[in-house]
Amino acid sequence: MRLLDTTLRDGEQAPGVSMSPDEKADVARALDRAGVDVIEAGSACTGAGERETIRRVVDLDLDATVTSFARGVTSDVDLAVDCGVDGVHVVVPASDRHVEQKVGSTREEVAETTADLVEHARDHGLWVEVIGEDGSRADLDFLERLAEAAHEAGADRFCFADTVGHTGPEHAYEAVSRLADLGPTSTHTHDDLGLAVTNALASVAAGADLVHATVNGVGERAGNVALEEVAIALAHRYGVETVELTELYDLARTVADATDVPLAPNKAVVGENAFAHESGIHTDGTLKDERMYEPYPPETVGRERRLVLGKHTGRAGAEAALAEHGVEVDDDELQEVVARVQDLAERNKRVTDADLLAIAEDVQGRERDRRIELLELAATSGGRIPTASVRLAVDGEERVASGTGDGPVDAAVTAVREAVAGSGDSTAVAADANLESYHVDAITGGTDAVVTVEVEMRRGDRTVTVASSDGDITRASVTAMVDALDRLLVADEATDPAVADD
Ligand SMILES: [Zn+2]
């Protein structure tokens, strides 16, 4: 069973999504690492920029077959050939709505053109897949006729396309069964009815051996079927191997960053909460048997189990989470920790393990060993370009950096990242942490108001929320950010011995 990824083509057609050539190359490399069989790199007819990007993916020399989308005209196929791709998806109308209203043609004409296009592409040595657009709303006899024409002309495969996410599993099964009798068949499903995975699986059961998908399900309207969901469902339910499952989470984050489409917390496989347990009963059960409330271990898809603390956290959960980080507390301290965890959660905050460590430290009045500390900050917004410089202690070594930005806070944040990244050692990884949220509260009124800045930062699977108060908003922001970076590093160390040994 093989998977085709169309994140770079269909995925990018999602409203508001645009990836740079660099980002597309990153995504293509991540797809190849995961062992995706076919990568649809773009649509060569879109423009010179798109063709440049497709060529760039071709030049990466990946193991995957790299293809381009082509409308049903020979000039599109020629543009794809110019990009040096291995194959092409020729899209021809299949439903009468598309045949008659969109293209102004007839069924017979479409079948003839399809054969000509396939021969043309084959003449250029391309792997050819014919996609019958809107196939799920097409007359099945005609869809068969189209597939027959494609195969007779030498197409490698025909794709059943549920272009508007209209079909259900029974129809998908029937259509693909009939198509698979004629030759190799693919399936392309969309999630408008929330049935994209179901329809993909029904297609596979009916004989499809190539599933089109996008990472995180990004795509037009409700999106395409999610690659990671198809992969895990096939593996977990049917023992069918497709891609390297342990790469799925990295792949998801790469695409979330490139597309700026955040992962929904409850998303299967890749969501923040997919392997998190908060409620007292579930946490208790999970502590007794890790598999109690999980279908498969998180490591399967490159993740870690998290016992999340929140308003349902009880003493057992908090104590276990602290013990995981080697922190012991007495009964009174534990009670105070639980109360403060619940309080933070009541304010609608995620409570992470880094937050928990901060709370425990505070309750026990301990000073922790810092890896990154702010020594000095100077920021100016008087000139035309806001500028800031910082002096940090990083693992005991002083570092100075400066930056510019849209405002003094932005400039200072740039400077901090610069100082942290400059090292190239184990702290440098903190520089790529993302600022997930930034919130300012004025505590007192007037011009000398004290402000509290709360930042939430993320690195990989880990987030931390840190607040800092100061009379100066830039200082409060930078202090909070530096503290958050430090806590992300320290939390990493606590769970990753490889880092601690550095
Ligand atoms: Zn599509």
XYZ file of C-alpha atoms and ligand atoms in Angstrom:
503
model
C 0.000 0.000 0.000
C 1.429 3.365 -0.998
C 0.688 6.954 -0.065
C 0.796 10.022 -2.287
C 1.226 13.338 -0.549
C -0.292 16.437 -2.118
C 0.369 18.931 0.695
C 2.465 21.027 -1.684
C -0.311 21.211 -4.306
C -3.812 20.509 -2.913
C -2.705 21.499 0.610
C -1.482 24.866 -0.553
C -4.868 25.526 -2.135
C -6.289 25.912 1.387
C -7.530 29.454 2.026
C -4.747 31.661 3.380
C -2.005 29.071 2.951
C 1.133 29.965 1.059
C 4.505 28.286 1.442
C 7.840 29.751 0.374
C 10.157 27.680 -1.860
C 12.371 27.029 1.198
C 9.396 25.832 3.216
C 8.273 23.573 0.376
C 11.742 22.064 0.150
C 11.658 21.453 3.928
C 8.278 19.740 3.647
C 9.459 17.623 0.707
C 12.527 16.474 2.638
C 10.391 15.613 5.675
C 7.986 13.637 3.450
C 10.898 11.747 1.958
C 12.316 10.969 5.407
C 8.941 9.507 6.298
C 9.118 7.311 3.210
C 6.147 8.775 1.332
C 6.080 7.112 -2.098
C 4.846 9.934 -4.313
C 5.173 13.687 -3.719
C 2.975 15.951 -5.827
C 5.230 18.993 -5.781
C 2.881 21.527 -7.348
C 1.040 22.525 -10.466
C 3.449 23.481 -13.245
C 0.862 25.569 -15.102
C 0.417 27.972 -12.153
C 3.401 30.157 -13.018
C 7.151 30.559 -13.278
C 7.593 30.743 -9.492
C 5.734 27.487 -8.973
C 7.806 25.786 -11.696
C 10.976 27.008 -10.000
C 9.802 25.403 -6.753
C 8.900 22.119 -8.473
C 12.388 22.033 -10.044
C 13.845 22.651 -6.608
C 12.007 19.625 -5.205
C 13.140 17.571 -8.227
C 16.741 18.660 -7.568
C 16.577 17.410 -3.964
C 17.102 13.984 -5.496
C 14.617 12.296 -3.203
C 13.717 8.627 -3.113
C 10.075 9.555 -3.701
C 8.529 9.872 -7.144
C 8.024 13.612 -7.742
C 5.025 14.696 -9.797
C 3.110 17.710 -11.034
C -0.572 18.376 -11.420
C -1.699 19.155 -14.990
C -5.025 20.309 -16.341
C -6.330 18.324 -19.274
C -4.370 20.179 -21.952
C -1.103 19.163 -23.602
C 0.571 22.512 -22.827
C 0.224 21.740 -19.085
C 1.886 18.369 -19.583
C 4.710 20.097 -21.478
C 5.235 22.554 -18.610
C 5.493 19.616 -16.213
C 8.034 17.937 -18.510
C 10.082 21.166 -18.441
C 10.282 20.915 -14.645
C 11.921 17.512 -14.851
C 9.288 15.672 -12.803
C 8.978 11.879 -12.824
C 5.261 11.885 -13.364
C 2.105 13.833 -13.960
C -1.492 13.819 -12.769
C -3.715 14.606 -15.710
C -7.005 15.960 -14.440
C -10.005 15.510 -16.709
C -13.704 16.184 -16.014
C -15.712 13.141 -14.963
C -19.102 14.356 -13.737
C -21.585 15.827 -16.229
C -21.476 19.031 -14.229
C -17.787 19.347 -15.056
C -17.979 17.868 -18.565
C -20.802 20.090 -19.730
C -20.830 23.228 -17.590
C -17.176 23.700 -16.683
C -15.506 22.493 -19.862
C -18.406 22.746 -22.347
C -17.620 19.362 -23.797
C -19.243 15.928 -24.164
C -18.454 12.607 -22.485
C -17.143 11.121 -25.735
C -14.889 14.098 -26.427
C -13.470 13.932 -22.883
C -12.659 10.220 -23.261
C -10.849 10.915 -26.553
C -8.884 13.878 -25.176
C -7.903 11.796 -22.161
C -6.390 9.110 -24.370
C -4.479 11.728 -26.390
C -3.138 13.363 -23.219
C -1.986 10.068 -21.763
C -0.172 9.158 -24.990
C 1.444 12.594 -25.080
C 2.685 12.255 -21.479
C 3.857 8.667 -22.074
C 5.794 9.838 -25.124
C 7.754 12.099 -22.769
C 8.555 9.151 -20.522
C 6.301 10.255 -17.666
C 4.525 8.132 -15.076
C 0.873 9.031 -15.673
C -2.100 9.080 -13.372
C -5.450 10.215 -14.735
C -7.736 11.879 -12.199
C -11.435 11.944 -13.052
C -12.413 15.232 -11.425
C -15.633 15.149 -9.394
C -15.628 11.394 -9.963
C -17.816 10.754 -6.927
C -20.667 12.646 -8.621
C -20.039 11.105 -12.035
C -22.110 8.464 -13.745
C -20.317 5.233 -12.860
C -20.584 3.792 -16.367
C -18.883 6.875 -17.754
C -16.238 6.812 -15.023
C -15.439 3.257 -16.118
C -15.356 4.347 -19.745
C -12.875 7.105 -18.800
C -10.655 4.732 -16.818
C -10.712 2.279 -19.716
C -9.645 4.988 -22.171
C -6.831 6.001 -19.796
C -5.524 2.446 -19.348
C -5.762 1.611 -23.048
C -3.679 4.684 -23.830
C -1.011 3.496 -21.380
C -1.824 5.354 -18.144
C -0.181 3.889 -15.046
C -3.287 4.405 -12.955
C -6.690 6.040 -12.657
C -7.800 8.001 -9.600
C -11.237 8.034 -8.028
C -11.640 11.655 -6.908
C -14.147 12.735 -4.301
C -13.315 16.311 -5.273
C -15.973 18.014 -3.159
C -16.080 15.548 -0.266
C -19.542 14.390 -1.226
C -19.393 10.611 -1.108
C -19.830 7.961 1.573
C -18.085 4.634 2.127
C -20.659 2.450 0.303
C -20.460 4.482 -2.880
C -16.676 4.832 -2.670
C -16.455 1.045 -2.294
C -18.674 0.378 -5.289
C -16.958 2.907 -7.565
C -13.422 1.839 -6.683
C -14.323 -1.869 -7.010
C -15.428 -1.274 -10.573
C -12.395 0.895 -11.387
C -9.908 -1.494 -9.780
C -11.170 -4.259 -12.098
C -9.847 -2.203 -15.001
C -6.363 -1.403 -13.658
C -4.352 0.160 -10.806
C -6.543 2.620 -8.912
C -5.910 5.528 -6.547
C -8.275 7.380 -4.270
C -8.461 11.096 -3.490
C -10.854 12.047 -0.704
C -11.893 15.310 0.956
C -13.310 15.825 4.434
C -16.420 17.943 3.863
C -18.610 15.315 5.529
C -15.922 14.268 7.988
C -15.697 11.020 5.996
C -12.317 11.452 4.306
C -10.582 8.649 6.243
C -13.612 6.376 6.063
C -13.831 6.831 2.302
C -10.100 6.300 1.864
C -10.307 3.036 3.835
C -13.378 1.914 1.901
C -11.442 2.593 -1.313
C -8.515 0.517 -0.068
C -10.872 -2.325 0.866
C -12.265 -2.123 -2.677
C -8.835 -2.448 -4.256
C -7.216 1.015 -4.363
C -3.461 0.731 -3.742
C -2.449 4.412 -3.687
C -4.069 6.902 -1.304
C -3.780 10.656 -1.927
C -3.492 12.643 1.311
C -2.098 15.823 2.841
C -0.220 16.221 6.102
C -2.532 17.460 8.864
C -5.353 17.287 6.294
C -4.664 20.828 5.037
C -6.516 21.579 1.828
C -9.410 23.389 0.246
C -12.544 23.881 2.365
C -12.623 21.159 5.061
C -9.347 19.781 3.710
C -8.063 16.504 2.318
C -7.768 13.230 4.134
C -4.908 13.507 6.650
C -1.863 11.429 5.714
C -1.069 10.626 9.342
C -4.612 9.386 9.979
C -4.608 7.079 6.966
C -1.169 5.760 7.911
C -2.015 5.007 11.553
C -5.475 3.607 10.768
C -4.022 1.202 8.177
C -1.235 0.160 10.541
C -3.236 -0.131 13.753
C -6.439 -1.660 12.408
C -5.247 -3.666 9.420
C -1.531 -4.250 9.945
C -0.850 -2.529 6.621
C 2.468 -0.672 6.367
C 2.755 2.582 4.446
C 5.195 5.161 5.817
C 7.678 5.458 8.696
C 5.195 6.137 11.504
C 7.793 7.509 13.933
C 8.367 10.431 11.528
C 4.724 11.506 11.547
C 4.895 14.019 14.362
C 7.968 15.803 12.987
C 6.293 15.888 9.622
C 3.139 17.385 11.130
C 5.096 20.136 12.901
C 7.092 20.921 9.773
C 3.865 21.388 7.820
C 2.130 23.315 10.632
C 5.071 25.746 10.688
C 5.285 26.036 6.900
C 1.552 26.591 6.423
C 0.904 28.587 9.606
C -2.097 26.333 10.171
C -1.916 25.313 13.828
C -2.697 21.751 14.882
C -6.063 21.407 16.596
C -5.441 20.096 20.129
C -7.840 17.166 19.691
C -6.448 16.139 16.287
C -5.705 12.420 15.951
C -2.027 11.454 16.008
C -0.592 14.989 15.987
C -2.828 17.103 18.283
C -1.502 18.495 21.552
C -3.911 16.319 23.523
C -3.630 13.113 21.489
C -1.488 11.452 24.182
C -2.253 13.649 27.155
C -4.142 12.505 30.223
C -5.543 14.988 32.659
C -8.590 13.711 34.490
C -7.809 12.209 37.886
C -9.274 8.794 37.029
C -7.499 8.500 33.676
C -4.199 9.614 35.148
C -4.568 7.120 37.946
C -5.359 4.332 35.463
C -2.495 5.321 33.183
C -0.078 5.225 36.105
C -1.140 1.627 36.768
C -1.008 0.552 33.105
C 0.247 2.872 30.375
C -2.074 1.335 27.797
C -5.198 1.707 29.947
C -6.487 4.751 28.065
C -4.508 4.601 24.823
C -5.054 2.635 21.594
C -1.310 2.509 20.838
C 1.824 3.887 22.506
C 2.678 7.505 21.579
C 6.235 6.477 20.609
C 4.682 4.704 17.606
C 4.177 8.082 15.958
C 7.231 9.802 17.400
C 5.585 11.315 20.453
C 5.615 11.110 24.220
C 2.840 10.460 26.676
C 2.025 13.439 28.850
C 0.191 13.484 32.125
C -1.307 16.919 31.823
C -2.048 18.875 34.890
C -5.206 20.907 35.055
C -8.266 21.554 37.094
C -8.913 17.814 37.341
C -5.467 17.110 38.707
C -5.381 15.344 42.030
C -2.579 14.588 44.442
C -1.603 11.312 42.759
C -1.194 12.951 39.357
C 0.804 15.898 40.668
C 3.023 13.705 42.810
C 3.723 11.326 39.916
C 4.520 14.197 37.566
C 6.921 15.712 40.086
C 8.559 12.344 40.716
C 9.176 12.009 36.969
C 11.403 15.077 37.293
C 13.043 13.814 40.456
C 11.251 16.312 42.700
C 9.994 15.134 46.083
C 7.502 17.124 48.111
C 5.979 16.648 51.537
C 2.226 16.528 52.165
C 1.779 20.251 52.846
C 3.837 21.176 49.830
C 1.888 18.770 47.647
C -1.385 20.296 48.754
C -0.099 23.777 47.911
C 1.227 22.597 44.519
C -2.128 21.009 43.622
C -3.997 24.168 44.650
C -1.752 26.343 42.476
C -1.943 23.972 39.513
C -5.725 24.073 39.727
C -5.656 27.851 40.051
C -3.542 28.239 36.915
C -5.871 25.864 35.081
C -8.949 27.771 36.217
C -7.542 30.765 34.366
C -7.798 28.678 31.192
C -4.089 28.014 31.042
C -2.513 24.791 29.973
C -0.366 23.599 32.830
C 2.770 21.965 31.501
C 5.495 20.042 33.295
C 7.696 23.136 33.124
C 4.928 25.102 34.854
C 4.683 22.411 37.495
C 8.428 22.560 38.172
C 8.228 26.334 38.511
C 5.357 26.042 40.986
C 7.121 23.367 43.044
C 10.285 25.433 43.135
C 8.355 28.426 44.372
C 6.442 26.431 46.989
C 9.670 24.912 48.279
C 11.521 28.223 48.094
C 14.289 26.676 46.007
C 16.600 28.529 43.639
C 17.108 26.587 40.479
C 20.190 26.369 38.315
C 19.628 28.562 35.350
C 21.159 27.977 31.970
C 20.050 31.272 30.462
C 19.810 34.459 32.484
C 19.188 38.095 31.555
C 21.954 40.381 32.832
C 21.245 43.620 31.044
C 18.751 45.081 28.607
C 18.783 48.351 26.698
C 16.043 49.250 24.247
C 15.349 52.426 22.307
C 12.303 53.323 20.321
C 13.224 56.998 19.838
C 14.870 56.607 16.442
C 13.188 55.453 13.279
C 14.115 51.822 13.826
C 13.464 50.394 17.293
C 16.678 48.755 18.516
C 17.543 46.651 21.539
C 20.641 45.040 22.928
C 20.888 42.348 25.571
C 23.587 40.820 27.692
C 22.842 37.235 28.705
C 24.620 34.621 30.744
C 24.349 31.366 28.793
C 25.715 28.362 30.685
C 27.897 30.770 32.637
C 29.268 32.497 29.563
C 28.383 36.116 28.773
C 26.856 36.873 25.413
C 25.893 40.204 23.902
C 23.599 40.657 20.922
C 21.416 43.342 19.446
C 18.411 43.366 17.185
C 15.869 45.562 15.468
C 12.137 45.100 15.138
C 8.690 46.606 14.726
C 8.862 47.921 18.282
C 11.181 47.744 21.292
C 9.724 44.426 22.504
C 10.088 42.855 19.068
C 13.657 44.184 18.802
C 14.570 42.787 22.227
C 13.099 39.386 21.389
C 15.212 39.313 18.206
C 18.296 40.187 20.251
C 17.615 37.407 22.756
C 17.179 34.839 19.982
C 20.398 36.063 18.379
C 22.330 35.730 21.640
C 20.981 32.239 22.310
C 21.421 30.995 18.736
C 24.987 32.312 18.477
C 26.346 29.508 20.592
C 25.879 26.530 18.302
C 25.979 24.371 21.444
C 23.192 22.612 23.328
C 21.471 25.870 24.300
C 21.237 27.012 20.667
C 18.249 24.749 20.144
C 16.221 27.042 22.401
C 16.463 29.820 19.818
C 13.909 28.120 17.580
C 11.274 28.079 20.309
C 8.015 29.622 19.174
C 6.191 32.403 20.952
C 2.714 30.861 21.140
C 0.948 33.627 23.003
C 1.769 37.014 24.473
C -0.486 38.789 26.897
C -0.096 42.084 28.790
C -1.995 43.146 31.907
C -1.606 46.494 33.634
C -1.720 45.949 37.371
C -1.806 49.545 38.508
C -3.073 52.590 36.620
C -1.263 55.807 35.784
C 1.921 56.449 33.861
C 4.139 54.429 36.224
C 1.858 51.397 35.929
C 3.353 48.017 36.649
C 2.619 45.591 33.839
C 2.534 41.841 33.892
C 3.511 40.087 30.702
C 2.579 36.461 30.276
C 4.269 34.519 27.479
C 3.671 30.993 26.351
C 6.537 29.418 24.447
C 6.771 26.133 22.645
C 9.614 23.935 21.551
C 8.630 20.705 19.852
C 6.142 18.896 22.038
C 6.743 21.094 25.065
C 5.211 24.401 26.137
C 5.714 26.628 29.138
C 3.836 29.665 30.448
C 5.802 32.294 32.335
C 4.683 35.651 33.735
C 6.867 38.586 34.708
C 6.014 41.994 36.197
C 7.952 45.195 35.785
C 7.398 48.936 35.416
C 8.790 48.629 31.897
C 6.922 46.534 29.366
C 10.013 45.652 27.332
C 11.874 44.467 30.420
C 8.859 42.450 31.615
C 8.546 40.841 28.166
C 12.205 39.949 27.841
C 12.467 38.642 31.409
C 9.465 36.386 30.812
C 10.805 35.170 27.487
C 14.303 34.424 28.797
C 12.789 32.633 31.753
C 10.581 30.581 29.419
C 13.537 29.614 27.196
C 15.491 28.612 30.263
C 12.644 26.483 31.564
C 12.230 24.755 28.208
C 15.917 23.838 28.286
C 15.864 22.682 31.886
C 12.697 20.628 31.304
C 14.396 19.025 28.275
C 17.369 18.096 30.377
C 15.159 16.505 33.000
C 13.588 14.105 30.509
C 16.380 13.693 27.978
C 19.555 12.276 29.464
C 21.405 12.802 26.184
C 21.040 16.544 26.616
C 21.909 16.490 30.300
C 25.169 14.727 29.533
C 26.429 17.516 27.271
Zn -8.401 17.611 -3.976
